[in-house]
CSV table of C-alpha atoms and ligand atoms in Angstrom, one decimal:
chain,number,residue,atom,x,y,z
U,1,UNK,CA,24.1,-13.7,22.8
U,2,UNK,CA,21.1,-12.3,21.5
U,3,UNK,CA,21.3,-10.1,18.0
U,4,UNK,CA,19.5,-6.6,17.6
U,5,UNK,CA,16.0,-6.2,18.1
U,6,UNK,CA,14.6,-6.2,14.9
U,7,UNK,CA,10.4,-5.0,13.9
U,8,UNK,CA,8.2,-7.3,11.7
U,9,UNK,CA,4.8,-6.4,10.1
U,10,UNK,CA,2.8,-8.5,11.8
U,11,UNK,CA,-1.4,-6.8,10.4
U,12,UNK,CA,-2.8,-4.5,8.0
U,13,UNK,CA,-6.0,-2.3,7.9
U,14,UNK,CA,-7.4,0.5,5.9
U,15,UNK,CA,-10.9,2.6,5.5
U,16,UNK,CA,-12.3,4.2,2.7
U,17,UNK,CA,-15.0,6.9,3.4
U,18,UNK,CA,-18.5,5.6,2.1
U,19,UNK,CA,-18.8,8.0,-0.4
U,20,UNK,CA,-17.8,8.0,-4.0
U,21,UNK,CA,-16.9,11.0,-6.5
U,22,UNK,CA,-16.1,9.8,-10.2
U,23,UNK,CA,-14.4,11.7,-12.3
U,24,UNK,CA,-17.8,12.5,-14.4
U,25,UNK,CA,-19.3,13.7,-11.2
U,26,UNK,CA,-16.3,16.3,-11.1
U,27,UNK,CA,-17.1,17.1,-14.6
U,28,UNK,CA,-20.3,18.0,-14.1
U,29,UNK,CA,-18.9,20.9,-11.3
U,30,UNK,CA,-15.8,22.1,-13.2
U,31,UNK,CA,-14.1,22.6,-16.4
U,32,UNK,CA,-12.7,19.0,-16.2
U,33,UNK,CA,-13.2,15.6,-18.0
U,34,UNK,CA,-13.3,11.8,-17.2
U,35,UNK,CA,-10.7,11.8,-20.6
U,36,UNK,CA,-8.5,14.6,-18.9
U,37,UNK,CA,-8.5,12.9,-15.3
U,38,UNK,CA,-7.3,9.3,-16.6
U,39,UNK,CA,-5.0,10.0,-18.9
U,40,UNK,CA,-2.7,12.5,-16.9
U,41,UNK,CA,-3.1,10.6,-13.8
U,42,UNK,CA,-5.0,7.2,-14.3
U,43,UNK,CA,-7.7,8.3,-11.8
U,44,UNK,CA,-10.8,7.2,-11.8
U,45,UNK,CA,-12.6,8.0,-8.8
U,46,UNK,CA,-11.8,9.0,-5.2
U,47,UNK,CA,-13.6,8.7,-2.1
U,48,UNK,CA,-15.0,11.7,0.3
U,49,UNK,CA,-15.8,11.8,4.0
U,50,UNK,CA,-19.5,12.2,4.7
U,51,UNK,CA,-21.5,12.8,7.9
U,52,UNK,CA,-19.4,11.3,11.1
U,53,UNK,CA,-16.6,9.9,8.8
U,54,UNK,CA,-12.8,11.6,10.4
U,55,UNK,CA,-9.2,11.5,10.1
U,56,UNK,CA,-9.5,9.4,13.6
U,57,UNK,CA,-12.2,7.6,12.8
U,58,UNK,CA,-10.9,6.5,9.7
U,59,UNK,CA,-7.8,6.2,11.5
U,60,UNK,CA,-9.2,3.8,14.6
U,61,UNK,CA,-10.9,1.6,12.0
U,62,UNK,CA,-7.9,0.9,9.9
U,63,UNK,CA,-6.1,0.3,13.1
U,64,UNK,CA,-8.7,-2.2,14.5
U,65,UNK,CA,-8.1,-4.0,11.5
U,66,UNK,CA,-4.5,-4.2,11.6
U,67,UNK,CA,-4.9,-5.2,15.2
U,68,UNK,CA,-7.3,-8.1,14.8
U,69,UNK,CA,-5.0,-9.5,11.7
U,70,UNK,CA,-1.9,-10.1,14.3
U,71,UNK,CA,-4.3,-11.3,17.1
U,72,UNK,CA,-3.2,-8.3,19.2
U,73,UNK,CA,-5.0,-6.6,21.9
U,74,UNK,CA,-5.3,-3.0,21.7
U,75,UNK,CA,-4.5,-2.4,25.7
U,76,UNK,CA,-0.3,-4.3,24.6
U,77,UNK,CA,0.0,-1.4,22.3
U,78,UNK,CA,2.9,0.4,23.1
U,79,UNK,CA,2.8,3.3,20.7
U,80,UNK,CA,0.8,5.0,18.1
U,81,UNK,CA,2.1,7.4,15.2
U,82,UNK,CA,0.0,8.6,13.0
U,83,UNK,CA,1.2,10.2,9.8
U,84,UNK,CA,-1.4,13.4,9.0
U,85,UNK,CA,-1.5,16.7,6.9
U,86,UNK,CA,-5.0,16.5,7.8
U,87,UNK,CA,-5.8,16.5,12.1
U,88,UNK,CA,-9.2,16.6,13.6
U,89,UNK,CA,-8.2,19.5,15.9
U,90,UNK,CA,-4.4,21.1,15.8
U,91,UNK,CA,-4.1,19.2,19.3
U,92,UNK,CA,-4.2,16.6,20.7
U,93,UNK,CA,-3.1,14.3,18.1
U,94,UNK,CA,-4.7,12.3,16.3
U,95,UNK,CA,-2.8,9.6,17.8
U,96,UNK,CA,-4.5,10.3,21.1
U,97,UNK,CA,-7.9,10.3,19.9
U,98,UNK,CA,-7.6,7.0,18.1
U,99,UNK,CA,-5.8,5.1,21.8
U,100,UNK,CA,-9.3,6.8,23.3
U,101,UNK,CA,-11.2,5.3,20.3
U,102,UNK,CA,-9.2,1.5,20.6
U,103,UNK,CA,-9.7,1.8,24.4
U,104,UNK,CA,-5.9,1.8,24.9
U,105,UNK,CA,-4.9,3.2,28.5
U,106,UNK,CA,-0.9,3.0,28.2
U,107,UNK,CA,1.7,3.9,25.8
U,108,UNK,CA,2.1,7.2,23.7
U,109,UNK,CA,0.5,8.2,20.5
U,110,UNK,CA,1.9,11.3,18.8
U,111,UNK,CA,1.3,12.4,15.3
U,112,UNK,CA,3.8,13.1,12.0
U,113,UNK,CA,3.7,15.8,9.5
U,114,UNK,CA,5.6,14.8,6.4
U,115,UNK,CA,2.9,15.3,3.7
U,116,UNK,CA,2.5,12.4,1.3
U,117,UNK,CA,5.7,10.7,3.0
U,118,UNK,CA,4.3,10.7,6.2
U,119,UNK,CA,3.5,6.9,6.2
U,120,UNK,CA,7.4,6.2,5.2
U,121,UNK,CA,8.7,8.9,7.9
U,122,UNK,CA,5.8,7.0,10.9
U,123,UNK,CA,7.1,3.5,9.6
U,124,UNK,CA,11.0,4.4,9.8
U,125,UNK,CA,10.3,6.4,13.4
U,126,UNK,CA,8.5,3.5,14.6
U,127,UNK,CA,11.0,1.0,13.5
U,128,UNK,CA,13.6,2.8,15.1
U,129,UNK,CA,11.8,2.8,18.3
U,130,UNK,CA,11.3,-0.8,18.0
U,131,UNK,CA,15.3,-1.1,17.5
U,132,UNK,CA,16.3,1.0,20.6
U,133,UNK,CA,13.9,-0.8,23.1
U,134,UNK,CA,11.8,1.9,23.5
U,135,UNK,CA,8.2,0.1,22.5
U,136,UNK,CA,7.5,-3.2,20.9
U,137,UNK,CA,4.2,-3.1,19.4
U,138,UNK,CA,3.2,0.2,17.5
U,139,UNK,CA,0.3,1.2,15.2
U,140,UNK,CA,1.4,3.1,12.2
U,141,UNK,CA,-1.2,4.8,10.6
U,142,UNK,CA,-1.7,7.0,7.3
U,143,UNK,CA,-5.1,8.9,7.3
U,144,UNK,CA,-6.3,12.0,5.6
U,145,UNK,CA,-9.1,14.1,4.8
U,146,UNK,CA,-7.3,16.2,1.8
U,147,UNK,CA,-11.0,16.9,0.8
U,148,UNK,CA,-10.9,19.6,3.3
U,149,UNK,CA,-7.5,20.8,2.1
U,150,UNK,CA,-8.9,21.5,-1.2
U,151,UNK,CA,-10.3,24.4,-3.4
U,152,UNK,CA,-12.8,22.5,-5.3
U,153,UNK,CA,-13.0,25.1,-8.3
U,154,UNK,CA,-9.5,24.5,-9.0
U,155,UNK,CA,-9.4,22.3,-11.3
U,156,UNK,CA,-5.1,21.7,-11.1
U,157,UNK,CA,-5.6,20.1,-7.6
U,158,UNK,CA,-8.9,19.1,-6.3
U,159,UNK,CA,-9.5,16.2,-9.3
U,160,UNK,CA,-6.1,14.8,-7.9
U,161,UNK,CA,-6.7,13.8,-4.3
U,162,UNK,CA,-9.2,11.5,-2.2
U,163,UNK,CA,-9.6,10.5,1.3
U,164,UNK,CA,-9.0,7.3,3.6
U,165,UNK,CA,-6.8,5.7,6.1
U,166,UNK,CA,-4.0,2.7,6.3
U,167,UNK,CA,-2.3,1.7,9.1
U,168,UNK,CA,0.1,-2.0,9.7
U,169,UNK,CA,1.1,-2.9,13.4
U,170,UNK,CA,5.2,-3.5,13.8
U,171,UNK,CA,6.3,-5.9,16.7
U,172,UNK,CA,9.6,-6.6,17.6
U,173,UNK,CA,10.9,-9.6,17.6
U,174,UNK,CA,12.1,-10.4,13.7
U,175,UNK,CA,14.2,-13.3,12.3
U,176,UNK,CA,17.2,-12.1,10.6
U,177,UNK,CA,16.0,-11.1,7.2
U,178,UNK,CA,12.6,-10.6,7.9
U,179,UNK,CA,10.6,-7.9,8.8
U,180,UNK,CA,11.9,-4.0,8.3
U,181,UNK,CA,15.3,-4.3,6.3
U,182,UNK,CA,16.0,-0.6,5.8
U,183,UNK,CA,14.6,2.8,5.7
U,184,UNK,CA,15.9,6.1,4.3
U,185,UNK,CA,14.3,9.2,4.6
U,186,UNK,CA,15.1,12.6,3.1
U,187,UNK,CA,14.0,16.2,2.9
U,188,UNK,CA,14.8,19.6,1.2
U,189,UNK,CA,13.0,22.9,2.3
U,190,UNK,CA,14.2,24.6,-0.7
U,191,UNK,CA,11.4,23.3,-2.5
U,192,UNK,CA,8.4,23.7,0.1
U,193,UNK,CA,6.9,26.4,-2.4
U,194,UNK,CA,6.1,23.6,-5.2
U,195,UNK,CA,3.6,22.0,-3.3
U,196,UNK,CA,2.2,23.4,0.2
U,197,UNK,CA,-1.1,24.0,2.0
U,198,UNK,CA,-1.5,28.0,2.0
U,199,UNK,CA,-1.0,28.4,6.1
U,200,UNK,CA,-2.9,27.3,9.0
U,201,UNK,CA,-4.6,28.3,12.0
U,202,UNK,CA,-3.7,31.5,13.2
U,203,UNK,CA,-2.5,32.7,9.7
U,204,UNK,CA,-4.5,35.7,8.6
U,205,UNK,CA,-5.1,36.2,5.1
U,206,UNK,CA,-4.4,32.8,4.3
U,207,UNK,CA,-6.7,30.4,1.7
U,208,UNK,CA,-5.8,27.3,3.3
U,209,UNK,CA,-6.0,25.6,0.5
U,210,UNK,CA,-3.5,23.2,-1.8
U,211,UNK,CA,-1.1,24.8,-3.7
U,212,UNK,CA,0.9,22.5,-6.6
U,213,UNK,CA,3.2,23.0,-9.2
U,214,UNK,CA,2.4,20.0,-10.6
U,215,UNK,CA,5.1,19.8,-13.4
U,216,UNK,CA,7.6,20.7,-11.1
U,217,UNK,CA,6.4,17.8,-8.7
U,218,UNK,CA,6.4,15.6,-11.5
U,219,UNK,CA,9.9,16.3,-12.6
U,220,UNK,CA,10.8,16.1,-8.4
U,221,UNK,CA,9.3,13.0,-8.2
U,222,UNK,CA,10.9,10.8,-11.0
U,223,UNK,CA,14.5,12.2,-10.2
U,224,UNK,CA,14.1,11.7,-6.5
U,225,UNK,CA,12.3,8.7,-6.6
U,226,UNK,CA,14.3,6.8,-8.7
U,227,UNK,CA,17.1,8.0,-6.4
U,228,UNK,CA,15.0,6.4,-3.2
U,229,UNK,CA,15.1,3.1,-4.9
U,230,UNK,CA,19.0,3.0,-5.8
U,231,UNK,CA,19.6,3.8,-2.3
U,232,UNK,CA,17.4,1.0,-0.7
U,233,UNK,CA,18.8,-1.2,-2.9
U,234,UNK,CA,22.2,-0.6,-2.8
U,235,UNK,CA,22.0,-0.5,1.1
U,236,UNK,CA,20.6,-4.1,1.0
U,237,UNK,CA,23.1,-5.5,-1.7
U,238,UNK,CA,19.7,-6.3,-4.0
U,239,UNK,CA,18.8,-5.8,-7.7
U,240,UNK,CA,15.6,-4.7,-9.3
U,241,UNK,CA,14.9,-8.0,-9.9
U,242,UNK,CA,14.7,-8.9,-6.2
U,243,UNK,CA,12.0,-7.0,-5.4
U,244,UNK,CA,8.7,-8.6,-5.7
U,245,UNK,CA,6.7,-6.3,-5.3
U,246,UNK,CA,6.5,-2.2,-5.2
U,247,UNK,CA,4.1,-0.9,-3.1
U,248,UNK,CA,4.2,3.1,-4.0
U,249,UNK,CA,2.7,6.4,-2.8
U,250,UNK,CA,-0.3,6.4,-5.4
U,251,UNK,CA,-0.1,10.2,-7.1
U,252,UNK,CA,0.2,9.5,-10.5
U,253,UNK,CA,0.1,6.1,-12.1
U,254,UNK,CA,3.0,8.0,-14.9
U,255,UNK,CA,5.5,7.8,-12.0
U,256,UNK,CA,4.0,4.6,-10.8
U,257,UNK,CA,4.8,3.1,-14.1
U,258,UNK,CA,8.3,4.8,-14.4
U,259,UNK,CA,9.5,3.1,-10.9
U,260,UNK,CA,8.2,-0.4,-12.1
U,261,UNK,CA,10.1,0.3,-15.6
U,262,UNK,CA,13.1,1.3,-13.6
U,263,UNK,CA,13.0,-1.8,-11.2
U,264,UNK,CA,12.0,-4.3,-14.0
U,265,UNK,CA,8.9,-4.9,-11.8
U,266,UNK,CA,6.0,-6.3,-14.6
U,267,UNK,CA,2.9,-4.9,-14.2
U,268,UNK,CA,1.0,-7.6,-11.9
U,269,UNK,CA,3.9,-7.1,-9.5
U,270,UNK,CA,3.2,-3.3,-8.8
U,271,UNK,CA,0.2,-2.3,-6.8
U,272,UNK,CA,-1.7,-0.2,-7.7
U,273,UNK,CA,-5.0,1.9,-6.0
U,274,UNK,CA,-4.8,5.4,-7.6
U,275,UNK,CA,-7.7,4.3,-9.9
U,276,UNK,CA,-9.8,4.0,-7.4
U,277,UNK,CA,-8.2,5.8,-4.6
U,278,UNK,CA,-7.1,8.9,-6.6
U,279,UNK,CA,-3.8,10.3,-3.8
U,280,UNK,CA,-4.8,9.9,-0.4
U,281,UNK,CA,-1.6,11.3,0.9
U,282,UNK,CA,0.2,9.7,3.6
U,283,UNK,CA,-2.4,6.8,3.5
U,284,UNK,CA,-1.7,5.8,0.1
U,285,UNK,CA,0.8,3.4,1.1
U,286,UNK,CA,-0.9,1.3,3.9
U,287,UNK,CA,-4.0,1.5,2.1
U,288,UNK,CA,-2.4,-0.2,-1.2
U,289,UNK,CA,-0.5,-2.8,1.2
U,290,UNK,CA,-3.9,-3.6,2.9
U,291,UNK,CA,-5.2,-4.5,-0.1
U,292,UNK,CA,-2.7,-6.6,-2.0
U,293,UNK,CA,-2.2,-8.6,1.4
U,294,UNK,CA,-5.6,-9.0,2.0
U,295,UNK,CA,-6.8,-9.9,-1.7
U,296,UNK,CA,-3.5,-12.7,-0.9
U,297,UNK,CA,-1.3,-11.2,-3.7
U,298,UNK,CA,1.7,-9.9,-1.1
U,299,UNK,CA,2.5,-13.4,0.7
U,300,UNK,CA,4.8,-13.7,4.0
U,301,UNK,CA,8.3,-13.9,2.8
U,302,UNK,CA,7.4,-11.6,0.3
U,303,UNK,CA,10.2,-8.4,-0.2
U,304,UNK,CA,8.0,-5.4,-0.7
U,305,UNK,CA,9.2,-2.0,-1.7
U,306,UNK,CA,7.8,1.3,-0.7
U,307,UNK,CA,8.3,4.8,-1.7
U,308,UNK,CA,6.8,8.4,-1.6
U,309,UNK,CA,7.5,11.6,-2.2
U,310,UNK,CA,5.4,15.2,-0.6
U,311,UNK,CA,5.0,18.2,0.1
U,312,UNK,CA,8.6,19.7,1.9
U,313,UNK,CA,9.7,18.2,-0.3
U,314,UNK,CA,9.9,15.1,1.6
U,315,UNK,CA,10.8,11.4,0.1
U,316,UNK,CA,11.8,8.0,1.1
U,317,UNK,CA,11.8,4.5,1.2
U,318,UNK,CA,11.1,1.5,3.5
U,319,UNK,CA,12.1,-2.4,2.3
U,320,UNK,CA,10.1,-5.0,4.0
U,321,UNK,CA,10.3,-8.9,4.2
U,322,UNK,CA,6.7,-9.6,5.0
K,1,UT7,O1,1.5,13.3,-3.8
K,1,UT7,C1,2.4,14.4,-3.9
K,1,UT7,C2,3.1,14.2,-5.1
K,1,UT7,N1,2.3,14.8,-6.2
K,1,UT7,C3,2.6,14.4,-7.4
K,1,UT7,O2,3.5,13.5,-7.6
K,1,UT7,C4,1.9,15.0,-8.6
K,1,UT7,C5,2.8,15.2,-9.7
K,1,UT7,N2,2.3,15.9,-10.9
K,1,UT7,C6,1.4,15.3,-11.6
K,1,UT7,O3,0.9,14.2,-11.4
K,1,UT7,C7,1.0,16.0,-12.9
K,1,UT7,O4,1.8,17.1,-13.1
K,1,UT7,C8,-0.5,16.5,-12.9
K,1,UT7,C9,-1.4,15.4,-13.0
K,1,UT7,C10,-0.8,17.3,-11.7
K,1,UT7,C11,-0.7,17.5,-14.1
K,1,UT7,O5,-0.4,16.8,-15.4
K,1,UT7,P1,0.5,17.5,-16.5
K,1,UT7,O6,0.6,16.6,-17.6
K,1,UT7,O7,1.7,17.9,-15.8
K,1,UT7,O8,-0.4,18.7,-16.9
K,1,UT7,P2,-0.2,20.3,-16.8
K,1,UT7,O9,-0.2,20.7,-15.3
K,1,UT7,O10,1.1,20.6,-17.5
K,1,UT7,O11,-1.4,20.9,-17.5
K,1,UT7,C12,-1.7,20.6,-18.9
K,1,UT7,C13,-2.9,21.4,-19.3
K,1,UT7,C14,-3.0,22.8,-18.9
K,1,UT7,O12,-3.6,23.5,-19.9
K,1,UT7,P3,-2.7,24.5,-20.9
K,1,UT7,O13,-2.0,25.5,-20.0
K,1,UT7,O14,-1.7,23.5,-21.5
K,1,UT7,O15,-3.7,25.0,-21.8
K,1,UT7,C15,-3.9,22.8,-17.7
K,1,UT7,O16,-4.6,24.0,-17.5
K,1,UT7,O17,-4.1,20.7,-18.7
K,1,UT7,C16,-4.9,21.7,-18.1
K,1,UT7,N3,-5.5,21.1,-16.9
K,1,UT7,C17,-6.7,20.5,-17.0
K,1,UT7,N4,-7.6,20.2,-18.0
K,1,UT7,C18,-8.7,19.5,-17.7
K,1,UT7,C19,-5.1,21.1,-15.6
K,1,UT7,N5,-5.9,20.4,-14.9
K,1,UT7,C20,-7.0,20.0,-15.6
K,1,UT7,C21,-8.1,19.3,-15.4
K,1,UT7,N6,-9.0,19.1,-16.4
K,1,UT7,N7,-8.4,18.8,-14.2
């Protein structure tokens, strides 16, 4: 008798928009410094789309990549989710424009609003498809143009975020204790008014621009967080020391450093791409995985950690033998 269908992460890919905006080149615009920037946050720099550079561009390309690494063909591509704060056009999905862009011609593609916990709630959705028998080969993707979200003489938000895309491909067909050991996913309205994107389309009067309290999303984040982590390793019977390696959203290397602390993770087991990436939202995640698995850091067999926290407030976690 065969066990439950289980999903394993089978390739990687990510995209970072050409250009580059240090934090001196924000200084030179706004009341802001290079000293101010790195110490509250560790950022560095962040990358901005340019000329034909899009959320499903970004997205295709990271997706491509993913592909190639598992030696899959785009057409045996069951589904696409994309995780997204930041669509081309309110419809259709992203998801859709990136099977035109792969050349796909079957399956479903839909996207996922969850804020900066988008690429935890896409992976955990696409898992769970994976489980039930509904597809066995989906692209999960993370990509975001926050650039757009931003007002760029508000110097509270717009030194905090950059742009870019992740995405992994998950195929059924996992040993036992490989692949996607357990996801948990949580949200609470009652705090959507601490970080939010001042309405949309068809909302009059509105900025549409990003709104944070970022104290109050600081103090969110390490509570909640730390919470995530208990959970995902109290569901799988592990310790701190288990893990080898934390993979988190990258919004603040301060809360970076307080999960590692809390898991007993050193340094050179956390990854880390805020310096470079500043927060790309929900492609934070995939595009910190891409590059620890690619530079040959994160190694198959090795358990990998992830957790985020966003705008909702949503948060969550996802464990992962590799
Ligand atoms: O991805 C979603 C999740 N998001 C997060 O997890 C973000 C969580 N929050 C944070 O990372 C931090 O709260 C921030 C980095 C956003 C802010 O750091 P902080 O240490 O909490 O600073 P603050 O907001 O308390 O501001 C301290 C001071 C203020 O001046 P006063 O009122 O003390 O005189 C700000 O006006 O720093 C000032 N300030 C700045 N100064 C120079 C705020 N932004 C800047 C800036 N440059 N860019």
């Amino acid at each position: 008798m065969s066990g439950p269908i289980r999903a394993r992460l089978t390739g990687v890919g990510g995209y970072l928009p050409r250009t580059v905006v240090t934090n001196d080149d924000l200084a030179q615009k706004i009341d802001t410094s290079d000293e101010w920037i790195r110490t509250r946050t560790g950022i560095t720099q962040r990358h901005i789309v340019s000329g034909d550079e899009t959320t499903a561009s970004m997205a295709a390309e990271a997706a491509r990549q993913a592909l190639e690494q598992a030696g899959v063909n785009a057409d045996d591509v069951d589904a696409i989710l994309v995780a997204t704060s930041t669509p081309d056009q309110v419809f259709p999905a992203v998801a859709t424009q990136v099977q035109a862009l792969l050349g796909i011609t079957r399956g479903f593609g839909f996207d996922i609003s969850a804020a900066c916990s988008g690429f935890v709630y896409a992976l955990a959705s696409a898992n769970s498809f994976i489980q039930s028998g509904l597809a066995k080969k989906v692209l999960v993707i993370g990509s975001e143009v926050f650039s757009r979200l931003l007002d760029w003489n508000d110097r509270t938000t717009c030194v905090l975020f950059g742009d870019g895309a992740g995405a992994v491909l998950l195929e059924a067909g996992a040993e036992d204790g490989e692949g996607v050991l357990s996801t948990h996913l949580h949200s609470d309205g009652r705090s959507g008014d601490i970080l939010y994107v001042d309405g949309a389309v068809g909302c009059a009067g509105t900025t549409q621009h990003l709104k944070m309290l970022g104290r109050e999303v600081f103090r969110h984040a390490v509570v909640k967080l730390s919470q995530a982590v208990d959970e995902a390793l109290e569901a799988n019977n592990l310790t701190g020391q288990d893990i080898q390696w934390l993979v988190p959203h990258q919004a603040n290397l301060r809360i970076i450093d307080g999960m590692a602390k809390k898991l007993a993770l050193p340094s050179d087991r956390v990854v880390v791409t805020v310096d470079r990436h500043a927060n790309t939202s929900a492609a934070s995640i995939p595009l910190a995985l891409n590059e620890a698995v690619r530079d040959g850091r994160i190694q198959k067999g090795d358990l990998v950690l992830m957790e985020a926290l966003g705008g909702g407030l949503t948060w969550g976690s996802a464990l992962v033998r590799m």
